CSV table of N, CA and C in Angstrom, one decimal:
chain,number,residue,atom,x,y,z
A,16,ALA,N,-3.1,3.1,-18.3
A,16,ALA,CA,-2.7,1.9,-19.5
A,16,ALA,C,-1.4,1.9,-19.3
A,17,LEU,N,-0.6,3.1,-19.4
A,17,LEU,CA,1.0,2.9,-19.0
A,17,LEU,C,0.9,2.1,-18.0
A,18,LEU,N,1.2,2.3,-17.1
A,18,LEU,CA,1.4,1.3,-15.3
A,18,LEU,C,1.4,0.0,-16.0
A,19,ARG,N,0.0,-0.4,-16.7
A,19,ARG,CA,-0.1,-1.8,-16.7
A,19,ARG,C,0.5,-2.3,-18.2
A,20,GLY,N,1.1,-1.6,-18.9
A,20,GLY,CA,2.2,-2.2,-19.7
A,20,GLY,C,3.3,-2.2,-19.1
A,21,VAL,N,3.8,-1.4,-18.0
A,21,VAL,CA,4.9,-1.1,-17.5
A,21,VAL,C,5.1,-2.9,-16.6
A,22,LEU,N,4.1,-3.1,-15.9
A,22,LEU,CA,4.2,-4.6,-15.0
A,22,LEU,C,3.7,-5.3,-15.7
A,23,MET,N,3.3,-5.1,-16.9
A,23,MET,CA,3.0,-6.6,-17.9
A,23,MET,C,4.5,-6.9,-18.3
A,24,GLU,N,5.2,-6.2,-18.2
A,24,GLU,CA,6.7,-6.2,-18.8
A,24,GLU,C,7.6,-6.7,-18.2
A,25,GLN,N,7.2,-6.2,-16.5
A,25,GLN,CA,7.8,-6.5,-15.4
A,25,GLN,C,7.8,-8.3,-14.9
A,26,GLN,N,6.6,-8.5,-15.3
A,26,GLN,CA,5.9,-10.0,-14.9
A,26,GLN,C,6.9,-10.9,-16.6
A,27,ASP,N,6.7,-10.3,-17.6
A,27,ASP,CA,7.1,-11.0,-18.5
A,27,ASP,C,8.9,-11.2,-17.9
A,28,ILE,N,9.4,-10.4,-17.6
A,28,ILE,CA,10.9,-10.5,-17.4
A,28,ILE,C,10.9,-11.4,-16.0
A,29,LEU,N,9.9,-11.2,-15.2
A,29,LEU,CA,10.0,-12.4,-13.6
A,29,LEU,C,10.0,-13.6,-14.0
A,30,VAL,N,9.0,-14.1,-15.1
A,30,VAL,CA,8.6,-15.3,-15.3
A,30,VAL,C,9.6,-16.1,-16.3
A,31,LYS,N,10.4,-15.0,-17.2
A,31,LYS,CA,11.5,-16.0,-18.0
A,31,LYS,C,12.9,-15.8,-17.0
A,32,ASN,N,13.0,-14.6,-16.0
A,32,ASN,CA,14.1,-15.1,-15.0
A,32,ASN,C,13.9,-16.3,-14.3
A,33,GLY,N,12.5,-16.2,-13.6
A,33,GLY,CA,11.9,-17.8,-12.8
A,33,GLY,C,12.0,-19.2,-13.8
A,34,ARG,N,12.3,-18.9,-14.8
A,34,ARG,CA,12.0,-20.4,-16.0
A,34,ARG,C,13.7,-20.6,-15.8
A,35,LEU,N,14.4,-19.4,-16.3
A,35,LEU,CA,15.6,-19.8,-16.1
A,35,LEU,C,16.1,-20.1,-14.3
A,36,LEU,N,15.9,-20.0,-13.5
A,36,LEU,CA,16.0,-20.6,-12.3
A,36,LEU,C,15.7,-21.8,-12.1
A,37,GLN,N,14.1,-22.2,-12.8
A,37,GLN,CA,14.0,-23.6,-12.8
A,37,GLN,C,14.4,-24.6,-13.2
A,38,ALA,N,15.6,-24.1,-14.5
A,38,ALA,CA,16.0,-24.7,-15.2
A,38,ALA,C,17.0,-25.1,-14.7
A,39,VAL,N,17.9,-24.6,-13.8
A,39,VAL,CA,19.0,-25.0,-13.1
A,39,VAL,C,19.1,-25.5,-11.6
A,40,GLY,N,17.7,-25.9,-11.3
A,40,GLY,CA,17.5,-26.2,-10.2
A,40,GLY,C,17.5,-25.3,-9.0
A,41,LEU,N,16.7,-24.5,-9.0
A,41,LEU,CA,16.5,-23.7,-8.0
A,41,LEU,C,14.9,-23.3,-7.8
A,42,GLU,N,14.2,-25.0,-7.7
A,42,GLU,CA,12.6,-24.3,-7.8
A,42,GLU,C,12.1,-23.1,-6.7
A,43,HIS,N,12.7,-22.9,-5.4
A,43,HIS,CA,12.2,-21.7,-4.6
A,43,HIS,C,11.9,-20.5,-5.3
A,44,HIS,N,13.7,-19.9,-5.3
A,44,HIS,CA,13.5,-19.0,-6.8
A,44,HIS,C,12.7,-18.6,-7.4
A,45,TYR,N,12.4,-20.4,-8.2
A,45,TYR,CA,11.2,-19.8,-9.7
A,45,TYR,C,10.2,-19.7,-8.9
A,46,ASN,N,9.9,-20.0,-8.0
A,46,ASN,CA,8.1,-19.9,-7.3
A,46,ASN,C,8.1,-18.5,-6.5
A,47,MET,N,9.1,-17.8,-6.0
A,47,MET,CA,9.2,-16.0,-5.9
A,47,MET,C,9.0,-16.0,-6.9
A,48,TRP,N,9.6,-15.9,-7.9
A,48,TRP,CA,9.9,-15.0,-9.0
A,48,TRP,C,8.4,-15.3,-9.8
A,49,LEU,N,7.8,-16.2,-10.1
A,49,LEU,CA,6.5,-16.4,-10.4
A,49,LEU,C,5.6,-15.7,-9.9
A,50,ALA,N,5.3,-16.3,-8.4
A,50,ALA,CA,4.7,-15.4,-7.4
A,50,ALA,C,4.9,-13.8,-7.6
A,51,CYS,N,5.8,-13.5,-7.5
A,51,CYS,CA,6.3,-11.9,-7.7
A,51,CYS,C,5.4,-11.1,-8.9
A,52,GLY,N,5.5,-12.2,-10.2
A,52,GLY,CA,5.2,-11.6,-11.7
A,52,GLY,C,3.6,-12.1,-11.1
A,53,ARG,N,3.5,-12.4,-10.8
A,53,ARG,CA,1.4,-12.5,-10.6
A,53,ARG,C,0.9,-11.8,-9.7
A,54,LEU,N,1.9,-11.0,-8.4
A,54,LEU,CA,1.6,-10.2,-7.7
A,54,LEU,C,1.1,-8.4,-8.5
A,55,LEU,N,2.4,-8.5,-9.5
A,55,LEU,CA,2.4,-7.1,-9.9
A,55,LEU,C,1.5,-7.5,-11.3
A,56,GLU,N,1.1,-8.3,-11.6
A,56,GLU,CA,0.1,-8.7,-12.7
A,56,GLU,C,-1.4,-8.0,-12.0
A,57,ALA,N,-1.5,-8.7,-10.8
A,57,ALA,CA,-2.8,-8.3,-10.1
A,57,ALA,C,-2.9,-6.7,-10.1
A,58,MET,N,-1.5,-6.4,-9.8
A,58,MET,CA,-1.6,-4.9,-9.0
A,58,MET,C,-2.1,-3.7,-10.3
A,59,GLY,N,-1.4,-4.1,-11.5
A,59,GLY,CA,-1.8,-3.7,-12.4
A,59,GLY,C,-3.2,-3.4,-12.7
A,60,ILE,N,-3.5,-4.6,-12.9
A,60,ILE,CA,-5.4,-4.9,-13.4
A,60,ILE,C,-6.2,-4.0,-12.1
A,61,CYS,N,-5.5,-4.2,-10.8
A,61,CYS,CA,-6.3,-3.3,-9.6
A,61,CYS,C,-6.4,-1.7,-10.0
A,62,CYS,N,-5.2,-1.3,-10.2
A,62,CYS,CA,-4.5,-0.3,-10.3
A,62,CYS,C,-5.8,1.0,-12.0
A,63,GLN,N,-5.7,-0.6,-12.9
A,63,GLN,CA,-6.8,-0.2,-14.2
A,63,GLN,C,-8.0,0.1,-13.8
A,64,LYS,N,-8.4,-1.3,-12.9
A,64,LYS,CA,-10.1,-1.1,-12.5
A,64,LYS,C,-10.3,-1.2,-11.4
A,65,PRO,N,-10.4,-0.6,-10.2
A,65,PRO,CA,-10.4,-0.8,-9.3
A,65,PRO,C,-11.8,-1.6,-9.0
A,66,SER,N,-11.7,-2.8,-8.4
A,66,SER,CA,-13.0,-3.3,-8.1
A,66,SER,C,-12.3,-4.1,-7.0
A,67,GLU,N,-14.1,-5.1,-6.2
A,67,GLU,CA,-13.7,-6.0,-5.3
A,67,GLU,C,-13.0,-7.2,-5.5
A,68,HIS,N,-13.4,-7.4,-6.7
A,68,HIS,CA,-12.6,-8.3,-7.5
A,68,HIS,C,-10.9,-8.3,-7.5
A,69,SER,N,-10.7,-7.1,-8.3
A,69,SER,CA,-9.9,-6.9,-8.2
A,69,SER,C,-8.5,-7.0,-6.8
A,70,ILE,N,-9.1,-6.6,-6.0
A,70,ILE,CA,-8.5,-6.2,-4.9
A,70,ILE,C,-8.3,-7.6,-4.3
A,71,LYS,N,-9.4,-7.9,-4.3
A,71,LYS,CA,-9.5,-10.0,-3.8
A,71,LYS,C,-8.5,-10.3,-4.4
A,72,LEU,N,-8.1,-10.2,-5.6
A,72,LEU,CA,-7.1,-11.0,-6.7
A,72,LEU,C,-5.8,-10.4,-5.8
A,73,VAL,N,-5.5,-9.2,-5.7
A,73,VAL,CA,-4.2,-8.6,-5.4
A,73,VAL,C,-3.8,-9.7,-4.0
A,74,ASP,N,-5.0,-9.6,-2.7
A,74,ASP,CA,-5.0,-10.4,-1.6
A,74,ASP,C,-4.1,-11.6,-2.2
A,75,GLN,N,-4.9,-12.1,-2.3
A,75,GLN,CA,-5.1,-13.8,-2.9
A,75,GLN,C,-3.4,-14.2,-3.5
A,76,ARG,N,-3.0,-13.0,-4.6
A,76,ARG,CA,-1.7,-13.2,-4.9
A,76,ARG,C,-0.4,-12.9,-3.6
A,77,LEU,N,-0.8,-11.9,-2.8
A,77,LEU,CA,-0.4,-11.2,-2.1
A,77,LEU,C,0.1,-12.6,-0.9
A,78,GLU,N,-0.8,-13.8,-0.7
A,78,GLU,CA,-0.8,-14.7,0.1
A,78,GLU,C,0.2,-15.9,-0.3
A,79,GLU,N,0.0,-16.0,-1.5
A,79,GLU,CA,1.0,-16.9,-2.6
A,79,GLU,C,2.6,-16.2,-2.0
A,80,PHE,N,2.5,-15.2,-2.5
A,80,PHE,CA,4.1,-14.0,-2.2
A,80,PHE,C,4.3,-14.2,-0.7
A,81,ARG,N,3.2,-14.1,0.3
A,81,ARG,CA,3.8,-14.6,1.8
A,81,ARG,C,4.1,-15.7,2.1
A,82,ASP,N,3.6,-16.2,1.3
A,82,ASP,CA,4.1,-17.8,2.0
A,82,ASP,C,5.6,-18.3,1.5
A,83,LEU,N,6.4,-17.8,0.8
A,83,LEU,CA,7.1,-17.8,0.2
A,83,LEU,C,8.5,-16.9,1.0
A,84,GLY,N,8.1,-16.5,2.1
A,84,GLY,CA,8.9,-15.8,3.1
A,84,GLY,C,9.9,-14.3,2.6
A,85,VAL,N,8.6,-13.5,1.7
A,85,VAL,CA,9.4,-12.3,1.4
A,85,VAL,C,9.1,-11.1,2.4
A,86,VAL,N,9.7,-10.7,1.8
A,86,VAL,CA,9.9,-8.9,2.2
A,86,VAL,C,8.6,-8.1,1.7
A,87,TYR,N,8.6,-6.6,2.0
A,87,TYR,CA,7.7,-5.4,1.5
A,87,TYR,C,6.7,-5.9,2.0
A,88,LEU,N,6.3,-6.8,2.7
A,88,LEU,CA,4.6,-7.4,3.0
A,88,LEU,C,3.8,-6.1,3.7
A,89,PRO,N,4.8,-5.2,4.3
A,89,PRO,CA,3.7,-3.9,4.7
A,89,PRO,C,3.4,-3.0,3.3
A,90,THR,N,4.3,-2.8,2.3
A,90,THR,CA,3.8,-2.3,1.3
A,90,THR,C,2.8,-2.6,0.6
A,91,TYR,N,2.8,-4.0,0.3
A,91,TYR,CA,1.3,-4.4,-0.5
A,91,TYR,C,0.2,-4.5,0.2
A,92,GLU,N,0.2,-4.4,1.9
A,92,GLU,CA,-0.9,-4.2,2.4
A,92,GLU,C,-1.2,-2.6,2.5
A,93,THR,N,-0.4,-1.6,2.5
A,93,THR,CA,-1.1,-0.2,1.9
A,93,THR,C,-1.1,-0.3,1.0
A,94,PHE,N,-0.6,-0.6,-0.6
A,94,PHE,CA,-1.5,-1.1,-1.6
A,94,PHE,C,-2.7,-1.2,-1.8
A,95,ILE,N,-3.3,-2.4,-1.0
A,95,ILE,CA,-4.5,-2.7,-1.2
A,95,ILE,C,-5.3,-2.1,-0.1
A,96,ALA,N,-5.0,-1.4,1.0
A,96,ALA,CA,-5.6,-0.6,1.9
A,96,ALA,C,-6.0,0.7,1.2
A,97,ARG,N,-4.9,1.2,0.3
A,97,ARG,CA,-5.4,2.4,-0.7
A,97,ARG,C,-6.9,2.1,-1.6
A,98,ARG,N,-6.2,0.8,-2.1
A,98,ARG,CA,-7.6,0.3,-3.2
A,98,ARG,C,-8.9,0.6,-2.7
A,99,TRP,N,-8.8,-0.1,-1.1
A,99,TRP,CA,-10.2,-0.1,-0.6
A,99,TRP,C,-10.9,1.7,-0.4
A,100,LEU,N,-9.8,2.0,0.0
A,100,LEU,CA,-10.5,3.7,0.1
A,100,LEU,C,-10.9,4.3,-1.4
A,101,ASP,N,-10.3,3.7,-2.5
A,101,ASP,CA,-10.9,4.3,-3.9
A,101,ASP,C,-11.9,3.7,-3.9
A,102,LEU,N,-12.6,2.7,-3.6
A,102,LEU,CA,-13.9,2.0,-3.6
A,102,LEU,C,-14.7,3.1,-2.3
A,103,GLY,N,-14.0,3.1,-1.5
A,103,GLY,CA,-15.3,4.0,-0.2
A,103,GLY,C,-15.3,2.8,0.7
A,104,LYS,N,-14.0,2.1,0.8
A,104,LYS,CA,-14.7,1.3,2.0
A,104,LYS,C,-13.5,0.7,2.7
A,105,ALA,N,-13.9,2.2,3.6
A,105,ALA,CA,-12.6,2.5,4.9
A,105,ALA,C,-12.4,1.1,6.0
A,106,ARG,N,-13.3,0.3,6.2
A,106,ARG,CA,-13.3,-0.5,7.1
A,106,ARG,C,-12.3,-1.7,6.4
A,107,GLU,N,-12.7,-2.3,5.3
A,107,GLU,CA,-11.7,-3.0,4.6
A,107,GLU,C,-10.4,-2.5,4.8
A,108,GLY,N,-10.4,-1.0,4.4
A,108,GLY,CA,-8.8,-0.5,3.7
A,108,GLY,C,-8.1,-0.6,5.4
A,109,LEU,N,-9.0,-0.3,6.3
A,109,LEU,CA,-8.3,0.0,8.0
A,109,LEU,C,-8.0,-1.5,8.5
A,110,ALA,N,-8.2,-2.7,8.0
A,110,ALA,CA,-7.7,-3.5,8.2
A,110,ALA,C,-6.4,-4.4,7.8
A,111,HIS,N,-6.4,-4.0,6.2
A,111,HIS,CA,-4.8,-3.7,5.9
A,111,HIS,C,-3.7,-3.3,6.4
A,112,ILE,N,-4.4,-1.9,6.7
A,112,ILE,CA,-3.4,-1.0,7.6
A,112,ILE,C,-2.7,-1.7,9.2
A,113,LYS,N,-4.1,-2.2,9.6
A,113,LYS,CA,-3.6,-2.7,11.0
A,113,LYS,C,-2.8,-3.9,10.7
A,114,ASN,N,-2.7,-4.9,9.0
A,114,ASN,CA,-2.1,-5.7,8.7
A,114,ASN,C,-0.3,-5.4,8.8
A,115,ALA,N,-0.7,-4.0,8.2
A,115,ALA,CA,0.5,-3.5,7.8
A,115,ALA,C,1.6,-3.2,8.8
A,116,ARG,N,1.2,-2.7,9.9
A,116,ARG,CA,1.4,-2.2,11.1
A,116,ARG,C,2.2,-3.3,12.1
A,117,MET,N,1.6,-4.7,12.1
A,117,MET,CA,1.8,-5.6,12.4
A,117,MET,C,2.9,-6.1,12.1
A,118,LEU,N,3.1,-6.5,10.7
A,118,LEU,CA,4.0,-6.7,10.2
A,118,LEU,C,5.1,-6.3,10.0
A,119,MET,N,5.4,-4.9,10.2
A,119,MET,CA,6.2,-4.0,10.3
A,119,MET,C,6.6,-4.0,11.8
A,120,GLU,N,5.6,-4.1,12.9
A,120,GLU,CA,6.3,-4.5,14.2
A,120,GLU,C,6.8,-5.9,14.5
A,121,GLN,N,6.2,-6.8,13.4
A,121,GLN,CA,7.1,-8.3,13.2
A,121,GLN,C,8.4,-8.4,13.3
A,122,PHE,N,8.7,-7.7,11.6
A,122,PHE,CA,9.9,-7.9,11.0
A,122,PHE,C,10.4,-6.6,10.9
A,123,GLY,N,10.5,-5.8,12.2
A,123,GLY,CA,11.2,-4.7,11.8
A,123,GLY,C,11.3,-3.9,10.3
A,124,GLU,N,10.6,-3.9,9.1
A,124,GLU,CA,10.4,-3.3,8.1
A,124,GLU,C,9.7,-2.2,8.0
A,125,VAL,N,10.1,-1.0,8.7
A,125,VAL,CA,9.7,0.1,8.7
A,125,VAL,C,9.6,1.4,7.7
A,126,TRP,N,10.5,1.2,6.5
A,126,TRP,CA,10.7,2.3,5.6
A,126,TRP,C,9.7,2.7,5.0
A,127,ASN,N,8.3,1.8,5.1
A,127,ASN,CA,7.1,2.4,4.5
A,127,ASN,C,6.3,3.2,5.5
A,128,GLU,N,6.6,3.5,6.7
A,128,GLU,CA,5.6,3.5,7.9
A,128,GLU,C,5.1,4.7,7.5
A,129,PRO,N,5.9,5.7,7.0
A,129,PRO,CA,5.2,7.2,6.7
A,129,PRO,C,3.7,7.4,5.5
A,130,GLU,N,3.9,5.8,4.6
A,130,GLU,CA,2.9,5.9,3.8
A,130,GLU,C,1.8,5.1,4.3
A,131,VAL,N,2.3,4.2,5.4
A,131,VAL,CA,0.8,3.7,6.0
A,131,VAL,C,0.4,4.4,6.7
A,132,GLY,N,1.1,5.5,7.5
A,132,GLY,CA,0.3,6.8,8.3
A,132,GLY,C,-0.7,7.4,7.3
A,133,ARG,N,0.1,7.6,6.5
A,133,ARG,CA,-0.8,8.7,5.4
A,133,ARG,C,-2.2,8.3,5.0
A,134,VAL,N,-1.9,7.0,4.5
A,134,VAL,CA,-3.1,6.3,3.9
A,134,VAL,C,-4.1,5.6,5.2
A,135,GLU,N,-3.7,5.7,6.2
A,135,GLU,CA,-4.7,5.3,7.9
A,135,GLU,C,-5.5,6.3,7.6
A,136,ALA,N,-4.7,7.8,7.6
A,136,ALA,CA,-5.2,9.2,8.0
A,136,ALA,C,-6.5,9.1,7.1
A,137,GLN,N,-6.3,8.8,5.6
A,137,GLN,CA,-7.3,9.3,4.8
A,137,GLN,C,-8.5,7.9,4.8
A,138,LEU,N,-8.1,6.8,5.1
A,138,LEU,CA,-9.3,6.4,6.0
A,138,LEU,C,-10.0,6.2,7.1
A,139,ARG,N,-9.7,6.6,7.9
A,139,ARG,CA,-9.6,7.5,9.4
A,139,ARG,C,-11.1,8.6,8.7
A,140,LEU,N,-10.4,9.2,8.1
A,140,LEU,CA,-11.7,10.6,7.9
A,140,LEU,C,-12.5,9.8,6.6
A,141,HIS,N,-12.4,8.9,6.0
A,141,HIS,CA,-13.0,8.9,5.4
A,141,HIS,C,-14.5,8.1,6.1
A,142,GLU,N,-14.1,7.2,7.0
A,142,GLU,CA,-14.7,6.6,8.0
A,142,GLU,C,-15.7,7.6,9.1
A,143,GLY,N,-15.2,8.5,9.1
A,143,GLY,CA,-15.9,9.4,10.0
A,143,GLY,C,-14.9,10.3,11.2
A,144,CYS,N,-14.1,10.0,11.2
A,144,CYS,CA,-13.5,10.4,12.7
A,144,CYS,C,-13.0,11.8,12.5
A,145,GLU,N,-12.9,12.4,13.6
A,145,GLU,CA,-13.1,13.9,13.7
A,145,GLU,C,-11.5,14.0,12.9
A,146,PRO,N,-11.4,15.5,12.1
A,146,PRO,CA,-10.2,15.7,11.3
A,146,PRO,C,-8.7,15.4,12.3
A,147,GLU,N,-9.5,16.3,13.4
A,147,GLU,CA,-8.1,16.3,14.7
A,147,GLU,C,-7.3,14.9,14.7
A,148,VAL,N,-8.1,14.0,15.0
A,148,VAL,CA,-7.6,12.5,14.7
A,148,VAL,C,-6.9,12.1,13.4
A,149,ALA,N,-7.0,12.9,12.5
A,149,ALA,CA,-6.5,12.3,11.5
A,149,ALA,C,-5.3,13.5,11.2
A,150,ASP,N,-5.3,14.5,11.8
A,150,ASP,CA,-4.1,15.7,11.8
A,150,ASP,C,-3.0,14.8,12.3
A,151,ALA,N,-3.4,14.4,13.9
A,151,ALA,CA,-2.2,13.6,14.8
A,151,ALA,C,-1.3,12.5,14.2
A,152,ILE,N,-2.5,11.7,13.4
A,152,ILE,CA,-1.7,10.7,12.4
A,152,ILE,C,-1.2,11.1,11.5
A,153,LEU,N,-1.2,11.9,10.9
A,153,LEU,CA,-0.1,12.4,9.9
A,153,LEU,C,1.1,13.4,10.3
A,154,ARG,N,0.5,14.1,11.0
A,154,ARG,CA,1.9,14.7,12.1
A,154,ARG,C,2.5,13.5,12.4
A,155,GLN,N,2.4,12.4,13.2
A,155,GLN,CA,2.9,11.4,13.4
A,155,GLN,C,3.9,11.0,12.2
A,156,ALA,N,2.9,10.6,11.1
A,156,ALA,CA,3.7,10.1,9.7
A,156,ALA,C,4.9,10.9,9.4
A,157,ASP,N,4.7,12.6,9.6
A,157,ASP,CA,5.4,13.2,9.2
A,157,ASP,C,6.7,13.0,9.9
A,158,GLY,N,6.3,13.3,11.4
A,158,GLY,CA,7.7,13.0,11.7
A,158,GLY,C,8.8,11.7,11.5
A,159,VAL,N,7.9,10.6,11.3
A,159,VAL,CA,8.4,9.3,10.5
A,159,VAL,C,9.5,9.5,9.3
A,160,ALA,N,8.7,10.2,8.6
A,160,ALA,CA,9.3,10.8,7.1
A,160,ALA,C,10.5,11.5,7.5
A,161,LYS,N,10.4,12.6,8.7
A,161,LYS,CA,11.6,13.7,8.5
A,161,LYS,C,13.0,12.4,9.2
A,162,ARG,N,12.4,11.8,10.2
A,162,ARG,CA,13.7,11.0,10.7
A,162,ARG,C,14.3,10.0,9.8
A,163,GLN,N,13.2,9.3,8.9
A,163,GLN,CA,13.7,8.6,7.6
A,163,GLN,C,14.8,9.7,6.5
A,164,GLN,N,14.3,10.8,6.7
A,164,GLN,CA,15.1,11.5,5.8
A,164,GLN,C,14.2,11.3,4.2
A,165,SER,N,12.8,10.9,4.1
A,165,SER,CA,12.0,10.8,3.1
A,165,SER,C,11.7,11.9,2.7
A,166,ARG,N,11.9,12.8,1.2
A,166,ARG,CA,11.1,13.7,0.8
A,166,ARG,C,10.2,13.1,0.1
A,167,SER,N,10.0,11.9,-0.8
A,167,SER,CA,9.0,12.0,-1.7
A,167,SER,C,8.0,11.3,-0.3
A,168,PHE,N,7.4,10.2,0.7
A,168,PHE,CA,6.9,10.0,1.8
A,168,PHE,C,6.4,11.4,2.4
A,169,GLY,N,7.3,12.3,2.5
A,169,GLY,CA,7.1,13.6,3.6
A,169,GLY,C,6.5,14.9,2.3
A,170,ASN,N,6.6,14.7,1.1
A,170,ASN,CA,6.0,15.6,0.3
A,170,ASN,C,4.5,15.5,0.2
A,171,ARG,N,4.3,13.9,0.0
A,171,ARG,CA,2.6,13.3,0.1
A,171,ARG,C,2.1,13.9,1.4
A,172,ILE,N,3.3,13.7,2.6
A,172,ILE,CA,2.3,13.9,3.7
A,172,ILE,C,1.6,15.2,3.9
A,173,GLU,N,2.8,15.7,3.5
A,173,GLU,CA,2.4,17.6,3.8
A,173,GLU,C,1.3,18.1,2.8
A,174,SER,N,1.4,17.6,1.8
A,174,SER,CA,0.1,17.6,1.0
A,174,SER,C,-1.2,17.3,1.3
A,175,ASP,N,-1.2,16.2,2.0
A,175,ASP,CA,-2.3,15.7,2.5
A,175,ASP,C,-2.9,16.6,4.0
A,176,HIS,N,-1.8,17.0,4.5
A,176,HIS,CA,-2.0,17.9,5.6
A,176,HIS,C,-2.1,19.1,5.0
A,177,ARG,N,-1.8,19.8,4.3
A,177,ARG,CA,-2.3,21.0,4.0
A,177,ARG,C,-3.8,21.1,3.9
A,178,ALA,N,-4.4,19.7,2.9
A,178,ALA,CA,-5.5,19.9,2.2
A,178,ALA,C,-6.7,19.6,4.0
A,179,LEU,N,-5.9,18.7,4.7
A,179,LEU,CA,-6.7,18.9,6.4
A,179,LEU,C,-6.5,20.1,6.9
A,180,GLN,N,-5.7,20.6,7.0
A,180,GLN,CA,-6.2,22.0,7.5
A,180,GLN,C,-6.8,23.0,7.0
A,181,GLU,N,-6.8,23.2,5.5
A,181,GLU,CA,-8.0,23.6,4.8
A,181,GLU,C,-9.4,23.5,5.6
A,182,LYS,N,-9.4,21.8,5.5
A,182,LYS,CA,-10.8,21.1,5.5
A,182,LYS,C,-11.2,22.0,7.1
A,183,ILE,N,-10.2,21.5,8.1
A,183,ILE,CA,-10.6,22.1,9.7
A,183,ILE,C,-10.7,23.7,9.7
A,184,ALA,N,-10.1,24.5,8.8
A,184,ALA,CA,-10.0,26.0,9.3
A,184,ALA,C,-11.8,25.9,8.0
A,185,SER,N,-12.1,25.5,7.4
A,185,SER,CA,-13.2,25.9,6.6
A,185,SER,C,-14.6,25.2,7.4
A,186,THR,N,-14.1,24.4,8.3
A,186,THR,CA,-15.2,24.0,9.0
A,186,THR,C,-15.5,24.9,10.0
A,187,ARG,N,-14.4,25.6,10.9
A,187,ARG,CA,-14.5,26.0,11.7
A,187,ARG,C,-15.3,27.8,11.5
A,188,ASN,N,-14.8,28.2,10.6
A,188,ASN,CA,-15.4,29.1,9.6
A,188,ASN,C,-16.9,29.3,9.5
A,189,ASP,N,-17.4,27.9,9.3
A,189,ASP,CA,-18.7,27.8,9.1
A,189,ASP,C,-19.6,28.0,10.3
A,190,LEU,N,-18.8,27.3,11.5
A,190,LEU,CA,-19.1,27.3,12.7
A,190,LEU,C,-19.7,28.5,13.4
A,191,PHE,N,-18.4,29.4,12.8
A,191,PHE,CA,-18.7,30.6,13.7
A,191,PHE,C,-18.9,31.9,12.8
A,192,ALA,N,-19.7,31.3,11.4
A,192,ALA,CA,-20.1,32.5,10.8
A,192,ALA,C,-21.7,32.8,11.0
């Protein structure tokens, strides 16, 4: 509820700024602010109640946003991938991870790369891959986070990595018990 409130407040600010820009004849900027507000609203709804409908709404709003030539697209693709994971639909989420990686390559926008790797590892595990595959993805993401000196991404990756290592150890113990 708090996140939705913050996102709605941000949307109101964006729409007001957009109307101001429209009034002075900057149509493109107005459309960009409006699309951003709509995207934030859809993301708030999706966080509050993840469903196929809310995820598709975010995806639709992202398309509107993308048409305006905006940055941070890999971040939004990763957000959608995470929501698909929340619904247990790894295949759909992995399609968005693939889009995020393609956009990072195309535009050189890599600051979110560690998070893309972290979410990809979670999706692959959910899809049923071997834990060692997810472990390799997390190690690579952790290396990127360290090169970028990103503590927040690094901490989340380390947490996921520890949980995965415990799962691997537990599975091995069960096999040899």
